[in-house]
Amino acid sequence: MIKKADIVLFLVILITGLAVSVVSLGDSAEGDNVVVTVDNEVYGIYPLSEDRVIEVRQQGHTNNITIKDGVVSMTYSDCANQVCVNTRPIAKTNDSIVCLPNRVIVEITSDEGGEVDVITG
Amino acid sequence: MPSPKPKARTYALRTKRLALSAILAAMAMIFSYIEALIPLPVPIPGIKLGLANLVIVIAIYRLGFKYAFIINCVRILITGLLFTGLFGAIYSFAGGVLSIVVMYLLYRTGLFSMVGVSMAGGVFHNLGQLLVACLIMSNFKLMSYFAVLLFSGLISGILIGIVAAVLYDKLPHLNV
Ligand SMILES: [Zn+2]
């Protein structure tokens, strides 16, 4: 009833499937959204997949947040310590860049959280 | 041979074929209904064991691609209207079309047994639905469910293939 080709096909499907799964699980920590918070209030939420520069101006302070190729970095800040600008670019869920002097926090969140209720498309 | 005889035979054949198609379509719907009653613990709507695939496999072997395809479409349409709703029907359609095309191509090679054909059908049935889920939710991370769906598709496909092979031998070999 079972032929040799069946077994070959079984192995091919199994290996391909496992490879795809490993790849997709490997970057499952990739985030979806960039959440910018100023003074503990959400300033804006932007998709990580779209390149853009977000200029955050508040109380005389300016921070430029750049989203490019799925990576977020603080490209400009008028703060004194420049810790935020020197922070490594972020891309993974729950990563963050903090500018304490300007009270700006950039975080990456995920659409996933058990329920898939965020339909963006 | 006298001329009216082959014509009558053709009509008789066509009638048999239609009757068998109707029976298979009805069976497929019953299986779909049973599946709709038993939700699987997978957070994607429409992902099922693919019991209806049993019927489709037999239809491919017995009636060919055209009939099997129509039976499948009728099943999906009516099941969608009756039980699963439009959204479910979109998923079923993606899974159904992808799996039937793959199964037919494998069947045509002549290299695979019914179990192998059905196994591929089970996997591609789930894959098709998952692809639609990814598109609709614009969330390609759903692909991480792929492993679960792959195994469930493989296992259910193999089981269904074995049942289909046994049934196929048991079914009276009407000349259709
Ligand atoms: Zn700073």
mmCIF file of C-alpha atoms in Angstrom, chain A:
data_model
loop_
_atom_site.group_PDB
_atom_site.id
_atom_site.type_symbol
_atom_site.label_atom_id
_atom_site.label_comp_id
_atom_site.label_asym_id
_atom_site.label_seq_id
_atom_site.Cartn_x
_atom_site.Cartn_y
_atom_site.Cartn_z
ATOM 1 C CA MET A 1 0.000 0.000 0.000
ATOM 2 C CA ILE A 2 2.840 2.398 0.782
ATOM 3 C CA LYS A 3 5.428 3.057 -1.867
ATOM 4 C CA LYS A 4 9.003 4.211 -1.622
ATOM 5 C CA ALA A 5 8.058 7.604 -3.068
ATOM 6 C CA ASP A 6 5.595 8.078 -0.194
ATOM 7 C CA ILE A 7 8.365 7.754 2.347
ATOM 8 C CA VAL A 8 10.602 10.132 0.396
ATOM 9 C CA LEU A 9 7.750 12.631 0.204
ATOM 10 C CA PHE A 10 7.094 12.233 3.924
ATOM 11 C CA LEU A 11 10.715 13.027 4.726
ATOM 12 C CA VAL A 12 10.826 15.955 2.296
ATOM 13 C CA ILE A 13 7.687 17.512 3.812
ATOM 14 C CA LEU A 14 8.919 16.878 7.323
ATOM 15 C CA ILE A 15 12.350 18.397 6.756
ATOM 16 C CA THR A 16 11.045 21.394 4.775
ATOM 17 C CA GLY A 17 8.383 22.031 7.385
ATOM 18 C CA LEU A 18 10.774 21.795 10.275
ATOM 19 C CA ALA A 19 13.213 24.117 8.520
ATOM 20 C CA VAL A 20 10.489 26.722 7.913
ATOM 21 C CA SER A 21 9.359 26.388 11.517
ATOM 22 C CA VAL A 22 12.844 26.788 12.899
ATOM 23 C CA VAL A 23 13.367 29.897 10.766
ATOM 24 C CA SER A 24 10.044 31.454 11.756
ATOM 25 C CA LEU A 25 10.485 30.544 15.410
ATOM 26 C CA GLY A 26 14.001 31.927 15.324
ATOM 27 C CA ASP A 27 12.799 35.429 14.623
ATOM 28 C CA SER A 28 9.558 35.075 16.538
ATOM 29 C CA ALA A 29 10.911 37.709 18.933
ATOM 30 C CA GLU A 30 10.731 40.265 16.122
ATOM 31 C CA GLY A 31 8.341 42.989 17.170
ATOM 32 C CA ASP A 32 5.486 44.548 15.274
ATOM 33 C CA ASN A 33 4.957 48.021 16.634
ATOM 34 C CA VAL A 34 7.078 50.893 17.830
ATOM 35 C CA VAL A 35 5.476 52.592 20.810
ATOM 36 C CA VAL A 36 6.738 56.047 21.677
ATOM 37 C CA THR A 37 5.909 57.247 25.167
ATOM 38 C CA VAL A 38 6.478 60.776 26.470
ATOM 39 C CA ASP A 39 6.089 61.387 30.170
ATOM 40 C CA ASN A 40 4.316 58.030 30.569
ATOM 41 C CA GLU A 41 1.741 58.950 27.952
ATOM 42 C CA VAL A 42 1.606 57.253 24.579
ATOM 43 C CA TYR A 43 2.773 59.690 21.964
ATOM 44 C CA GLY A 44 2.282 57.410 19.016
ATOM 45 C CA ILE A 45 2.356 53.812 17.775
ATOM 46 C CA TYR A 46 4.006 53.045 14.461
ATOM 47 C CA PRO A 47 4.450 49.823 12.497
ATOM 48 C CA LEU A 48 7.979 48.514 12.648
ATOM 49 C CA SER A 49 7.709 47.452 9.034
ATOM 50 C CA GLU A 50 7.391 50.997 7.665
ATOM 51 C CA ASP A 51 10.429 53.196 7.388
ATOM 52 C CA ARG A 52 9.958 56.663 8.838
ATOM 53 C CA VAL A 53 11.424 59.351 11.038
ATOM 54 C CA ILE A 54 9.347 60.364 14.031
ATOM 55 C CA GLU A 55 10.092 63.811 15.347
ATOM 56 C CA VAL A 56 9.021 64.107 18.954
ATOM 57 C CA ARG A 57 8.742 67.746 20.019
ATOM 58 C CA GLN A 58 7.565 68.471 23.501
ATOM 59 C CA GLN A 59 8.328 71.189 26.044
ATOM 60 C CA GLY A 60 11.197 72.535 24.036
ATOM 61 C CA HIS A 61 12.833 69.142 23.605
ATOM 62 C CA THR A 62 13.341 67.309 20.370
ATOM 63 C CA ASN A 63 14.026 63.617 19.744
ATOM 64 C CA ASN A 64 14.237 62.019 16.331
ATOM 65 C CA ILE A 65 13.366 58.344 16.197
ATOM 66 C CA THR A 66 14.163 56.532 12.975
ATOM 67 C CA ILE A 67 12.530 53.321 11.850
ATOM 68 C CA LYS A 68 14.447 51.788 9.022
ATOM 69 C CA ASP A 69 14.467 48.202 7.729
ATOM 70 C CA GLY A 70 12.695 46.938 10.821
ATOM 71 C CA VAL A 71 15.224 48.497 13.166
ATOM 72 C CA VAL A 72 14.610 51.458 15.445
ATOM 73 C CA SER A 73 17.181 53.925 16.617
ATOM 74 C CA MET A 74 17.272 57.341 18.247
ATOM 75 C CA THR A 75 19.027 59.385 15.603
ATOM 76 C CA TYR A 76 18.856 62.762 17.282
ATOM 77 C CA SER A 77 18.286 64.084 20.760
ATOM 78 C CA ASP A 78 18.894 67.477 22.290
ATOM 79 C CA CYS A 79 19.375 65.921 25.692
ATOM 80 C CA ALA A 80 22.584 66.472 27.623
ATOM 81 C CA ASN A 81 23.843 62.931 28.126
ATOM 82 C CA GLN A 82 23.120 61.473 24.653
ATOM 83 C CA VAL A 83 22.717 58.032 26.168
ATOM 84 C CA CYS A 84 19.688 57.414 23.977
ATOM 85 C CA VAL A 85 21.511 58.286 20.765
ATOM 86 C CA ASN A 86 24.295 55.915 21.722
ATOM 87 C CA THR A 87 21.909 53.087 22.507
ATOM 88 C CA ARG A 88 22.131 50.172 20.133
ATOM 89 C CA PRO A 89 19.306 50.071 17.545
ATOM 90 C CA ILE A 90 16.440 47.831 18.629
ATOM 91 C CA ALA A 91 14.272 45.377 16.733
ATOM 92 C CA LYS A 92 13.057 42.745 19.193
ATOM 93 C CA THR A 93 9.926 42.668 21.282
ATOM 94 C CA ASN A 94 10.278 44.383 24.668
ATOM 95 C CA ASP A 95 13.506 46.129 23.657
ATOM 96 C CA SER A 96 13.563 49.820 24.451
ATOM 97 C CA ILE A 97 15.489 53.028 24.055
ATOM 98 C CA VAL A 98 15.105 55.507 26.875
ATOM 99 C CA CYS A 99 15.867 59.193 26.941
ATOM 100 C CA LEU A 100 15.563 60.008 30.615
ATOM 101 C CA PRO A 101 16.247 63.746 30.397
ATOM 102 C CA ASN A 102 13.461 64.228 27.835
ATOM 103 C CA ARG A 103 11.322 61.483 29.395
ATOM 104 C CA VAL A 104 10.981 59.768 26.001
ATOM 105 C CA ILE A 105 10.715 55.991 25.852
ATOM 106 C CA VAL A 106 10.735 53.977 22.645
ATOM 107 C CA GLU A 107 9.545 50.403 22.980
ATOM 108 C CA ILE A 108 8.830 47.543 20.615
ATOM 109 C CA THR A 109 5.705 45.545 21.183
ATOM 110 C CA SER A 110 4.241 42.494 19.565
ATOM 111 C CA ASP A 111 0.811 41.916 18.092
ATOM 112 C CA GLU A 112 0.915 38.459 19.531
ATOM 113 C CA GLY A 113 -0.328 37.899 23.022
ATOM 114 C CA GLY A 114 -2.434 34.790 22.856
ATOM 115 C CA GLU A 115 -5.252 36.484 20.991
ATOM 116 C CA VAL A 116 -4.845 37.679 17.458
ATOM 117 C CA ASP A 117 -7.209 40.633 17.589
ATOM 118 C CA VAL A 118 -5.107 43.288 15.908
ATOM 119 C CA ILE A 119 -6.129 43.248 12.291
ATOM 120 C CA THR A 120 -4.029 45.864 10.561
ATOM 121 C CA GLY A 121 -4.528 44.777 7.007
#
